[in-house]
mmCIF file of C-alpha atoms in Angstrom:
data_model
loop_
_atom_site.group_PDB
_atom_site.id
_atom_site.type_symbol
_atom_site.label_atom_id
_atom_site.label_comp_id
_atom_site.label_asym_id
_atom_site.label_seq_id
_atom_site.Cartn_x
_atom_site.Cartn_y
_atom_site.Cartn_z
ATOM 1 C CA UNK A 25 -61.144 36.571 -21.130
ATOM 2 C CA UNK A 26 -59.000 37.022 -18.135
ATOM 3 C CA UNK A 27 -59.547 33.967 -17.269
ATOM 4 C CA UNK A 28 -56.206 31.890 -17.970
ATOM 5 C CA UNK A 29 -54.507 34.648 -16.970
ATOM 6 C CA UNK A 30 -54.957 35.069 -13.120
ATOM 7 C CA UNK A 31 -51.519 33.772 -12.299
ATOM 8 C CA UNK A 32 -49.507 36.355 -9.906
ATOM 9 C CA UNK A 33 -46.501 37.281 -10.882
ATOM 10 C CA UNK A 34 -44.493 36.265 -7.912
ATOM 11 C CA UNK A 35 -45.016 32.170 -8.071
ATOM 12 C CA UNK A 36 -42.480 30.149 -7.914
ATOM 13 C CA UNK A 37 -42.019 27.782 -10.681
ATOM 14 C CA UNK A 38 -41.963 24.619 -10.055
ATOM 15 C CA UNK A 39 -38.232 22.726 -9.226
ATOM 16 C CA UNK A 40 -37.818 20.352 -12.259
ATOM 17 C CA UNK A 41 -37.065 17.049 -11.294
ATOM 18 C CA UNK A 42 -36.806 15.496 -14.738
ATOM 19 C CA UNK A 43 -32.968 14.458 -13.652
ATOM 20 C CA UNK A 44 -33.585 13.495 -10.786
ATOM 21 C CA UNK A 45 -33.931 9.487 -12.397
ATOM 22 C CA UNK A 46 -30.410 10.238 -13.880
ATOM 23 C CA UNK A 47 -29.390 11.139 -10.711
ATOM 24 C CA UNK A 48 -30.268 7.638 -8.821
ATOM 25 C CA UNK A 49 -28.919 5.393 -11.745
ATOM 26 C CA UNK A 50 -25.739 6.928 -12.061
ATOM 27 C CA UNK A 51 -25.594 6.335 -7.763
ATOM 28 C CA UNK A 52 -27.653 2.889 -8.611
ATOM 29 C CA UNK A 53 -24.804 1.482 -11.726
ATOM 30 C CA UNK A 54 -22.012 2.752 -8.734
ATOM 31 C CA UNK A 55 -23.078 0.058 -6.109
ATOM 32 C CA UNK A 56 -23.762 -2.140 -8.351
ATOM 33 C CA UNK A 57 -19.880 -1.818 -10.037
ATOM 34 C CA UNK A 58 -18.139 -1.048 -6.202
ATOM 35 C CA UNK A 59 -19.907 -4.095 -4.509
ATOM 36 C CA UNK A 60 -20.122 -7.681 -5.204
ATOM 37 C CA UNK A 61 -23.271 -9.747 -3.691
ATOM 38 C CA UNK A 62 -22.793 -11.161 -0.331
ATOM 39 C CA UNK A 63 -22.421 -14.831 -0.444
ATOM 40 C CA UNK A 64 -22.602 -16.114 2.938
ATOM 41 C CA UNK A 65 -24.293 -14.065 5.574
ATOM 42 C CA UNK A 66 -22.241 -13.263 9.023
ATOM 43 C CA UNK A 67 -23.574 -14.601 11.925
ATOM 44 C CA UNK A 68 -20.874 -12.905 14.131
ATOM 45 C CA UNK A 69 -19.107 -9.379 14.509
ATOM 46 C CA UNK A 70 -16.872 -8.793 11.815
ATOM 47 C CA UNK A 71 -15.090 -5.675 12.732
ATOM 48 C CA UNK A 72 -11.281 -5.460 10.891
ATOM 49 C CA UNK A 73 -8.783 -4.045 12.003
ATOM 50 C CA UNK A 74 -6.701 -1.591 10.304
ATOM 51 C CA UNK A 75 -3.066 -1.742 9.098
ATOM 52 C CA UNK A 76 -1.349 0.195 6.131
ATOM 53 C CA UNK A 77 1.195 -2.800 4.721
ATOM 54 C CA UNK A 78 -0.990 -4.283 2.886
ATOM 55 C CA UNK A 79 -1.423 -6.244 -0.223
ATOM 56 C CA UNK A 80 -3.984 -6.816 -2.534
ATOM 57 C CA UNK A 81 -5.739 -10.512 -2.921
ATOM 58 C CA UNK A 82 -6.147 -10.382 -6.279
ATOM 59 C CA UNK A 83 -7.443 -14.179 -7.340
ATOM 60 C CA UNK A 84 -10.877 -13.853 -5.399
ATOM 61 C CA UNK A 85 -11.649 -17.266 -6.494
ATOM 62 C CA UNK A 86 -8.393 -19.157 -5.500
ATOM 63 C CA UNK A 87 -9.352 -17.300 -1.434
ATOM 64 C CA UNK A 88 -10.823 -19.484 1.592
ATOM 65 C CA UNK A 89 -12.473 -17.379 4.173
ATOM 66 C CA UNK A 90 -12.232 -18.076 7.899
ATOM 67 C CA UNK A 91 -14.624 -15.785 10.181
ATOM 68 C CA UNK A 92 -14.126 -15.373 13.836
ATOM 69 C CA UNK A 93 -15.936 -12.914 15.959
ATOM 70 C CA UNK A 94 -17.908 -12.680 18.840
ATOM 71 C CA UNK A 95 -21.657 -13.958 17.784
ATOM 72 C CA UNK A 96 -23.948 -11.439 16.821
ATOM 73 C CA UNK A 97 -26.841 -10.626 19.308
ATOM 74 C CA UNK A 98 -29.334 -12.872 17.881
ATOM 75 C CA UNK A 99 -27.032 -16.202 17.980
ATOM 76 C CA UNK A 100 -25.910 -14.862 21.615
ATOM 77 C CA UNK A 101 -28.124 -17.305 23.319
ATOM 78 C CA UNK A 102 -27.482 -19.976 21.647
ATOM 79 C CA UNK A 103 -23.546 -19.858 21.209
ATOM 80 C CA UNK A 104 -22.621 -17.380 23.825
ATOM 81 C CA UNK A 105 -20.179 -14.306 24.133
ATOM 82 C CA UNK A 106 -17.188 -15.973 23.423
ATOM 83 C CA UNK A 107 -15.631 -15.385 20.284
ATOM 84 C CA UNK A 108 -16.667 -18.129 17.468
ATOM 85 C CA UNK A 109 -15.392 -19.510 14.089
ATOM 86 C CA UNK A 110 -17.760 -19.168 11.048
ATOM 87 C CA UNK A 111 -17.255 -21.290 7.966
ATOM 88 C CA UNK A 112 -19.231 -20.575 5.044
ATOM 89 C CA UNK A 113 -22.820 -20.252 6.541
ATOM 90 C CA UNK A 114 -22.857 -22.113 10.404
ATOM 91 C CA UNK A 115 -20.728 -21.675 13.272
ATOM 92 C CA UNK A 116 -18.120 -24.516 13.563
ATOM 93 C CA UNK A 117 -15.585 -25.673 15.980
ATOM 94 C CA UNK A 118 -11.578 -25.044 15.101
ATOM 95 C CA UNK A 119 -11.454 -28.836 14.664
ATOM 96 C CA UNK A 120 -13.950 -28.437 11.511
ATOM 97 C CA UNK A 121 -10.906 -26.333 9.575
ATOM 98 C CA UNK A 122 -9.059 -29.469 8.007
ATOM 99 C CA UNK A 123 -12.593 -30.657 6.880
ATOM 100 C CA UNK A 124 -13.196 -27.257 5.552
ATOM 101 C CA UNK A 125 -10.107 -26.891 3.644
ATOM 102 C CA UNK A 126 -10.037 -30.508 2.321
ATOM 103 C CA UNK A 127 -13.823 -29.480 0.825
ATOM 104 C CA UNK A 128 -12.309 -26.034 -0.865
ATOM 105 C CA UNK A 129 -9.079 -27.816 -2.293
ATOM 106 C CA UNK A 130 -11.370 -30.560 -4.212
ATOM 107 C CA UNK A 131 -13.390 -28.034 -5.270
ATOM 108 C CA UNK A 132 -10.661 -26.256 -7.422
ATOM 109 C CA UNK A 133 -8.541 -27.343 -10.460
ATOM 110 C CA UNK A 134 -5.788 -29.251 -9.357
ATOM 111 C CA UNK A 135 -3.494 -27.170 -10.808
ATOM 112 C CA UNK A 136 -4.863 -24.135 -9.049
ATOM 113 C CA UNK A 137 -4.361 -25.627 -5.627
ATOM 114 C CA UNK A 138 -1.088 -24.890 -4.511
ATOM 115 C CA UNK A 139 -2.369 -21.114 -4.951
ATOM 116 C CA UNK A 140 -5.052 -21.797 -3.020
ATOM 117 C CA UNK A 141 -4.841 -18.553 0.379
ATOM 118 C CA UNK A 142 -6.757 -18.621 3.268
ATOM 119 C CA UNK A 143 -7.924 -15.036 4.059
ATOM 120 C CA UNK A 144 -8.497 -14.766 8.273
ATOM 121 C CA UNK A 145 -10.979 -12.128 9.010
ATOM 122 C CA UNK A 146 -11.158 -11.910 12.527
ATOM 123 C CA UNK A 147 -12.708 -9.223 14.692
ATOM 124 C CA UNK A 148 -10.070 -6.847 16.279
ATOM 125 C CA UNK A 149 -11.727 -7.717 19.484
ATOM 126 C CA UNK A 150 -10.949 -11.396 19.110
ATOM 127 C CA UNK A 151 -8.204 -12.669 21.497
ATOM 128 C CA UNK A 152 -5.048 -14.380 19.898
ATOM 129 C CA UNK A 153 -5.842 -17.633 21.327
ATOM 130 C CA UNK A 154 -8.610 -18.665 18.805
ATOM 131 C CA UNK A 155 -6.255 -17.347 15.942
ATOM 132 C CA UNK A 156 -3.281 -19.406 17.340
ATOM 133 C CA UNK A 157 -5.763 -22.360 17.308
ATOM 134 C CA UNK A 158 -6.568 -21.629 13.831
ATOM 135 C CA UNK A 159 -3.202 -21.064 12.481
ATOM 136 C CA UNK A 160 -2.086 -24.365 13.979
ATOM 137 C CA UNK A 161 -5.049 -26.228 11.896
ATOM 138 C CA UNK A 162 -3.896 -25.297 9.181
ATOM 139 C CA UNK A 163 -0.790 -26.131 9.309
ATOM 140 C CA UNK A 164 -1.710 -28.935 9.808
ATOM 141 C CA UNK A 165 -3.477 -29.822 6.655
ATOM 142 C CA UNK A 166 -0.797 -27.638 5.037
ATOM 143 C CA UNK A 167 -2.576 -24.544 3.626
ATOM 144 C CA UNK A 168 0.298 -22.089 4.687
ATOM 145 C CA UNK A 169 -0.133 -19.374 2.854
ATOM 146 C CA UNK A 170 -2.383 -17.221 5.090
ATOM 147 C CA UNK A 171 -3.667 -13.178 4.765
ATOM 148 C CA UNK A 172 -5.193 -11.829 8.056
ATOM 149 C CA UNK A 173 -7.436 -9.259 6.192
ATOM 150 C CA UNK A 174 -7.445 -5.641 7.332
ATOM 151 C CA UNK A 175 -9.262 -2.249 6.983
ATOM 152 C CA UNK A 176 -6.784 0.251 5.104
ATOM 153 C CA UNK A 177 -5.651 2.947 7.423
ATOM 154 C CA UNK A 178 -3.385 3.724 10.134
ATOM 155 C CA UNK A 179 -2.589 1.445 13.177
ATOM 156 C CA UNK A 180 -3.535 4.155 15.716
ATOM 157 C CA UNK A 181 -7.206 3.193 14.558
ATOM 158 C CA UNK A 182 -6.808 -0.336 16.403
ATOM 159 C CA UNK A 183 -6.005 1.472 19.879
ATOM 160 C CA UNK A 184 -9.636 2.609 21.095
ATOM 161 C CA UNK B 29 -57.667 18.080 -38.002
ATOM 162 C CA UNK B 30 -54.163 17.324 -38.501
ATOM 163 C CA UNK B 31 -52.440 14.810 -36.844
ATOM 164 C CA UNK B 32 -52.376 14.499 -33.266
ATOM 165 C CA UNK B 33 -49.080 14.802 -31.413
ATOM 166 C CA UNK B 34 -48.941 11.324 -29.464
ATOM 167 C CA UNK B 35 -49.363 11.949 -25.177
ATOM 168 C CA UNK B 36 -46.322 11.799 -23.840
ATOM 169 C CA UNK B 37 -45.126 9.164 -21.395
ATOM 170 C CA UNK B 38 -45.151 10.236 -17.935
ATOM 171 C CA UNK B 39 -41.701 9.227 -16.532
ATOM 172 C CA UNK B 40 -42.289 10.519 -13.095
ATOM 173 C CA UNK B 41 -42.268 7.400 -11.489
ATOM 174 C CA UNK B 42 -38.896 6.464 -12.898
ATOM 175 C CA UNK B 43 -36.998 7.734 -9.813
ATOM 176 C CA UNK B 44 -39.337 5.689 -7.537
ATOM 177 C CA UNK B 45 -38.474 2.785 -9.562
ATOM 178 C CA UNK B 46 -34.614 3.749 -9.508
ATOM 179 C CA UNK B 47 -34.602 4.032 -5.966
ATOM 180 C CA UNK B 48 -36.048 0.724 -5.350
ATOM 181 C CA UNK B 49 -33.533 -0.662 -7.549
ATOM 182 C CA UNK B 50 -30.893 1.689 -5.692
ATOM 183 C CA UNK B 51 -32.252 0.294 -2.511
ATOM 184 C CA UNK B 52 -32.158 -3.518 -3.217
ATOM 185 C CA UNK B 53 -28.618 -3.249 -3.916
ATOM 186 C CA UNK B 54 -27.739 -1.212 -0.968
ATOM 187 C CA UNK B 55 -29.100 -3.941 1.330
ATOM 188 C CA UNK B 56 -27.906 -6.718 -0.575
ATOM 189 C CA UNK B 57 -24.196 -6.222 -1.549
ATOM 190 C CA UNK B 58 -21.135 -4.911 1.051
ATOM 191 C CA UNK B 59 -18.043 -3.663 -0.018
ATOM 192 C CA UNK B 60 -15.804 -6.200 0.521
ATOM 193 C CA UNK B 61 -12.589 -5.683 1.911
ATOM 194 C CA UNK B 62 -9.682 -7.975 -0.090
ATOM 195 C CA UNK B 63 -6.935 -6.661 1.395
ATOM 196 C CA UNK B 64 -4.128 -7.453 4.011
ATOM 197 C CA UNK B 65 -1.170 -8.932 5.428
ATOM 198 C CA UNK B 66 0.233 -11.606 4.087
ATOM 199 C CA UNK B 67 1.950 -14.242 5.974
ATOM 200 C CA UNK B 68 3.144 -17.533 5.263
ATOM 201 C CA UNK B 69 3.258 -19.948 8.059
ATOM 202 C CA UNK B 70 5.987 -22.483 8.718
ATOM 203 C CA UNK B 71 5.586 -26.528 7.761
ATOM 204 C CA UNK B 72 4.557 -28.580 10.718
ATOM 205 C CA UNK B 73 7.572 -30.925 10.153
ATOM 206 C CA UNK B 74 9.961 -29.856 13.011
ATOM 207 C CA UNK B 75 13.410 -29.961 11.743
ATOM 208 C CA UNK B 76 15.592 -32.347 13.826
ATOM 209 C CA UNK B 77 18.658 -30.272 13.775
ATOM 210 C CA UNK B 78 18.273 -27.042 16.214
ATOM 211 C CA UNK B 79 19.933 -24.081 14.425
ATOM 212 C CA UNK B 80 22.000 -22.123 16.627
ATOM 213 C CA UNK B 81 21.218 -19.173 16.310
ATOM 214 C CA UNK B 82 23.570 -15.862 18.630
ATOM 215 C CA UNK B 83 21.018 -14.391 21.030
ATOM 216 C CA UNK B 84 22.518 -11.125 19.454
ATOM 217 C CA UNK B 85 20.536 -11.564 16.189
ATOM 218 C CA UNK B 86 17.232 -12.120 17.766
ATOM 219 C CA UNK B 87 15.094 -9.026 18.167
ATOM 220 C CA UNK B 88 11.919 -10.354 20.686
ATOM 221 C CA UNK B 89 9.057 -9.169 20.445
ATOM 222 C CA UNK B 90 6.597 -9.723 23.152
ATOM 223 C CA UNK B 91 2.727 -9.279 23.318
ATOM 224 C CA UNK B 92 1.103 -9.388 26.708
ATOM 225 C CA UNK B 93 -2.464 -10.309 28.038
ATOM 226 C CA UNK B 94 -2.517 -6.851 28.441
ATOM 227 C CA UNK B 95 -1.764 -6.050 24.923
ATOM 228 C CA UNK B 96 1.338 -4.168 26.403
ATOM 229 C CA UNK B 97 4.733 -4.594 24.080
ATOM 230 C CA UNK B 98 8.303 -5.724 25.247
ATOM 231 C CA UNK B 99 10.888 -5.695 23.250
ATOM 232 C CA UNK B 100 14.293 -7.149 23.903
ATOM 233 C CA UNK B 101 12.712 -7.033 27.449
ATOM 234 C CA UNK B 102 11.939 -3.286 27.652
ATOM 235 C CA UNK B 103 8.479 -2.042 27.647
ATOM 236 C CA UNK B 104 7.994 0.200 24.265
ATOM 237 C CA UNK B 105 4.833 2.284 22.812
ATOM 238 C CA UNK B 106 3.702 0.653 19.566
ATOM 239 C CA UNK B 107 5.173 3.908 17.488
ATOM 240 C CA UNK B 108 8.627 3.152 18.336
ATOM 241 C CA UNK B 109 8.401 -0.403 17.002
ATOM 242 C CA UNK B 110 9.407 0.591 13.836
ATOM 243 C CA UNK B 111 12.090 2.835 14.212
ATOM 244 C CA UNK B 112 14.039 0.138 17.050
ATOM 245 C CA UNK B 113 13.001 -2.789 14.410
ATOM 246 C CA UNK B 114 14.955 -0.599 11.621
ATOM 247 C CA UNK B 115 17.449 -0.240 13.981
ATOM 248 C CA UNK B 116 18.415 -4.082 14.611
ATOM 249 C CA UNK B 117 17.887 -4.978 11.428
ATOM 250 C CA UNK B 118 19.832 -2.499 9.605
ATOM 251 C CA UNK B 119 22.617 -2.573 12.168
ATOM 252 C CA UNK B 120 25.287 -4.645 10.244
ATOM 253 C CA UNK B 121 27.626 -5.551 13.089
ATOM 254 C CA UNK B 122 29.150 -8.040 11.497
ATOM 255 C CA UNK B 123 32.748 -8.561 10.172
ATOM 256 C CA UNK B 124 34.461 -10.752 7.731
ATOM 257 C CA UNK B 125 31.968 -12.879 5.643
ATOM 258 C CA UNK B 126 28.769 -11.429 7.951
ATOM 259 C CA UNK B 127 29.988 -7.948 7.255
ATOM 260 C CA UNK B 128 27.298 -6.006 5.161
ATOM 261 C CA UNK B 129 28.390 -3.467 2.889
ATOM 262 C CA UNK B 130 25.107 -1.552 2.439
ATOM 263 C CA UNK B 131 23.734 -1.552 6.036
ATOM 264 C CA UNK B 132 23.738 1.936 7.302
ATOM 265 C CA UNK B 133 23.143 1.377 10.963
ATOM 266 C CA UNK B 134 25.482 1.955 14.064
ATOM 267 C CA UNK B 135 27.649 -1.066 13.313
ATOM 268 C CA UNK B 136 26.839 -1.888 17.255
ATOM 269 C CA UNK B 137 28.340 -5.395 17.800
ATOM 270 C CA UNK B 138 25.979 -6.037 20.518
ATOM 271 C CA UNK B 139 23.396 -5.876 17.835
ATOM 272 C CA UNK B 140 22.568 -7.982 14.337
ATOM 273 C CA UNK B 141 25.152 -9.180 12.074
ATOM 274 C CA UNK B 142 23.581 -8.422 8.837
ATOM 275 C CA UNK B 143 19.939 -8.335 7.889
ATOM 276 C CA UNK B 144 19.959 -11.998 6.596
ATOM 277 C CA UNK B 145 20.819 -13.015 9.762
ATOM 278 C CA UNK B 146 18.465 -10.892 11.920
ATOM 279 C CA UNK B 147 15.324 -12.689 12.527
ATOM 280 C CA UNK B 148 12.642 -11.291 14.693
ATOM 281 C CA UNK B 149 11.107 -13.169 17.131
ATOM 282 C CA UNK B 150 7.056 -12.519 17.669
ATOM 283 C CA UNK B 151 5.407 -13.871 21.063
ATOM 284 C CA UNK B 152 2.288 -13.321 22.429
ATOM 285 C CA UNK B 153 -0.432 -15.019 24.375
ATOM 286 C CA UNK B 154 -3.692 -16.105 24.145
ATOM 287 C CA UNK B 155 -5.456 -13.027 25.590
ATOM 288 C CA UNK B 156 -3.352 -10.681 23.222
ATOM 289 C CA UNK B 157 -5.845 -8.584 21.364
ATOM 290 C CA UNK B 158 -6.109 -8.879 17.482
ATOM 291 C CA UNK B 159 -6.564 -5.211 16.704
ATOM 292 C CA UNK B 160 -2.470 -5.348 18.809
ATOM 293 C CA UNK B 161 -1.264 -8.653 17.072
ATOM 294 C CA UNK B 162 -2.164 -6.828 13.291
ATOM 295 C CA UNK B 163 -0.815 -3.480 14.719
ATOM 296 C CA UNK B 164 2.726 -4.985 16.140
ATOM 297 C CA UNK B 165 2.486 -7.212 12.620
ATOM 298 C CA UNK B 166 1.656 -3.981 10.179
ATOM 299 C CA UNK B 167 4.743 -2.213 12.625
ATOM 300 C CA UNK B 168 7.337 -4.706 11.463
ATOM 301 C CA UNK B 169 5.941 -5.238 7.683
ATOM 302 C CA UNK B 170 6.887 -1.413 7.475
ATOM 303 C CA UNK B 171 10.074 -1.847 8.803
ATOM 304 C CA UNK B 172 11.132 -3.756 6.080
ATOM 305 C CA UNK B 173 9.733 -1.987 3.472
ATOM 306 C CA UNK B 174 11.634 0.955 4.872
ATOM 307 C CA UNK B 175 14.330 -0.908 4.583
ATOM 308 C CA UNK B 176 14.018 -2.179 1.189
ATOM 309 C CA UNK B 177 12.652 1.125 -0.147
ATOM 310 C CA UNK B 178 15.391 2.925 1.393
ATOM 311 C CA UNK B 179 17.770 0.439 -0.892
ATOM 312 C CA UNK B 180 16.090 0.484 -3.925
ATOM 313 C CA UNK B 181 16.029 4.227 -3.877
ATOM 314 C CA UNK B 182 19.653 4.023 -3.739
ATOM 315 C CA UNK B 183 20.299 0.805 -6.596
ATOM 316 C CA UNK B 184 17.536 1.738 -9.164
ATOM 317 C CA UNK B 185 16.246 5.285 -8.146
ATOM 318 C CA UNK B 186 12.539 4.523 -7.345
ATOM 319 C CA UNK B 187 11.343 2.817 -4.239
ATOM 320 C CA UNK B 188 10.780 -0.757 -3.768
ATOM 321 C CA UNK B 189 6.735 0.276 -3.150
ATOM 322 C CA UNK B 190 6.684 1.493 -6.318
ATOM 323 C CA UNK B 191 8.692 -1.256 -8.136
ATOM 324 C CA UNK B 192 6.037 -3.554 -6.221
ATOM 325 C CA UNK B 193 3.236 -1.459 -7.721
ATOM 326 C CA UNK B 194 4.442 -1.529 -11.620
ATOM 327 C CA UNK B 195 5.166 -5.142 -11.336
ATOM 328 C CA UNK B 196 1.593 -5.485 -10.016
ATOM 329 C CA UNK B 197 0.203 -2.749 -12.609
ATOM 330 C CA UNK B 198 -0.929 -4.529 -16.129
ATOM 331 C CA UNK B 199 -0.171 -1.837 -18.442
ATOM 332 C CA UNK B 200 3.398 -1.223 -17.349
ATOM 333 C CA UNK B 201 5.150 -0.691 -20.167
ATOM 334 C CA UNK B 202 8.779 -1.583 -18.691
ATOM 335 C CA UNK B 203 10.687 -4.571 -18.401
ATOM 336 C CA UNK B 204 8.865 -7.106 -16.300
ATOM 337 C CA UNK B 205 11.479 -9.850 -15.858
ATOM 338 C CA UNK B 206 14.378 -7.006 -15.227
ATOM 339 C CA UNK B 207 11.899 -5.481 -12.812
ATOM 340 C CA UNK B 208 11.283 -9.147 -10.917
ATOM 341 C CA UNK B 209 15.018 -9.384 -10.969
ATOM 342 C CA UNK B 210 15.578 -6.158 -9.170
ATOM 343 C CA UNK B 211 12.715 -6.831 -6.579
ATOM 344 C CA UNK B 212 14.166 -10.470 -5.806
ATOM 345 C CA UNK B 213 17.519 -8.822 -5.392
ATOM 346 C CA UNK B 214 15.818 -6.305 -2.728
ATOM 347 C CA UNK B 215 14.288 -9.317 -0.914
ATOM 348 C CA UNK B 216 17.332 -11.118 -0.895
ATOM 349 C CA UNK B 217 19.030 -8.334 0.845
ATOM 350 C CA UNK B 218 16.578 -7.547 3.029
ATOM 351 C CA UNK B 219 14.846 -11.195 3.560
ATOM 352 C CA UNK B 220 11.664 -11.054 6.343
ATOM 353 C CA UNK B 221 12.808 -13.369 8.315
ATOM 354 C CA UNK B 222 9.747 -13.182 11.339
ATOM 355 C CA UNK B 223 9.334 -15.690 13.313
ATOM 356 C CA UNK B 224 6.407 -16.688 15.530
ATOM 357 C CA UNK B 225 6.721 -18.591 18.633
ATOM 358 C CA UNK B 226 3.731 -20.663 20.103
#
């Protein structure tokens, strides 16, 4: 019977995708090791500028984040072009910081509060007036040690 | 009949189900910078006594509306930042007890005593750009770790970067309160002494 045998010769075989699961895990177990789950969602531009001195924050628990950006396009109606301040998840005004910081201190170990940073991540379109604002806040309530975060990579980046 | 082989599980839907996994986390997570300059800002409690300080060991810095730079009232480019901070603070025009043995600059007395006394002076305004404030701020950072690299290289025969990253490193197998020594000896010689004027 010729039956089974009708194949021609010059078929390609089929490409076996039997890796091709291995493949997506091995990308899938990367993002899941190189990210960490975002814990408060942005409400404004977030763009960082880049600078090469840089050091590493390396307590990610003893860090305060300040946003500032202009509002993203959704929020534009509501809260203008300007650029804003975002603390944890809601726009705020710069005279919200000292409430902000008190909150974060009592929420640590008293003995980890003097370690206590506050990282700045401010949109490289920002002006310096809102970040003068902010700096003199928190001087005011004392939290002095400050890291504006940055991009890695070379200054000429900023100048576009 | 003999036994029959069990029917083997068809895993072709196990990349679907990877990618949706794969997927999920994309959207979900963002690699989150943690880096960045750090600063420490000074106490609000002014200090009754005004410090003189000569006009000679000031370097100003100047940031514009315009995001253009002056320094000591000349207009500069952001790349020559560095090299003209280097310059004042490595000058060592001092004599007697301000003199500075390890400075290697032009000795110009018009210029910085020693680098504990040169402070630099950082203005700008409130329409400065950030992306300029970081940039002028990243400038000067590297001017002192020039500096300090530049000495340890020439004390302990590996750069102060590096001493930074072994006493940062874990698993370094040297001596760690030797090494702190060393670094707080580098600082002290080269202190950052940046001031910001509002």
């Amino acid at each position: 019977m010729s039956k089974f045998n009708k194949k021609k010769k010059g078929d390609l075989p089929a490409v076996n995708t039997a890796s091709l699961p291995d493949i997506v895990f091995m990308l899938l177990f990367f993002f899941m090791v190189a990210t960490v789950m975002r814990d408060n969602e942005l409400k404004i531009k977030n763009e960082l500028p880049a600078a090469n001195e840089v050091e590493k924050l390396d307590k990610k628990e003893l860090v305060m984040y300040i946003y500032a950006g202009k509002p993203n396009f959704g929020y534009q109606s509501k809260f203008g072009t300007e650029a804003r301040l975002q603390l944890n998840d809601k726009f705020s005004e710069v005279s919200d910081i000292p409430a902000f910081i008190y909150a974060e201190r009592e929420s640590k170990r008293e003995e980890l509060r003097p370690f206590l940073t506050t990282a700045l991540k401010v949109d490289k379109e920002t002006n310096m007036g809102i970040v003068g604002d902010i700096k003199q806040e928190l001087r005011k309530v004392n939290a002095l040690k400050i890291n504006y975060t940055t991009r890695i990579g070379d200054v000429s980046l900023n100048m576009k | 009949m003999a036994r029959r082989s069990s029917p083997e599980v068809n895993a072709g839907s196990m990349a679907d189900i990877a990618f949706l996994l794969l997927i999920f986390f994309l959207v979900t997570t963002t690699i989150e910078t943690d880096s960045g300059i750090s600063r420490k800002l000074p106490p609000m409690e002014e200090s009754e006594e005004d410090v003189v300080i000569k006009q000679k060991n000031i370097f100003t810095v100047l940031l514009n509306g315009k995001d253009q730079l002056l320094v000591e009232d000349e207009l500069m480019q952001l790349e020559d930042l560095r090299t003209s901070a280097i310059e004042f603070l490595d000058n060592g025009g001092g004599n007697g007890e301000d003199a500075c043995n390890y400075c290697k600059g032009k000795r110009d007395p018009k210029s910085s005593d020693n680098p504990d006394k040169a402070i630099i002076s950082l203005k700008n305004e409130r329409e400065t750009s950030y992306a300029t404030y970081i940039s002028v701020q990243n400038e000067l950072v590297a001017a002192y770790t020039h500096l300090r690299n530049i000495r340890a290289q020439e004390l302990f025969g590996e750069s102060y970067s590096e001493m930074m990253k072994n006493y940062k490193d874990v698993n370094w197998p040297g001596n760690r309160d030797k090494l702190k020594e060393n670094i707080n000896r580098l600082r002290k010689e080269y202190p950052q002494k940046l001031s910001e004027v509002q």
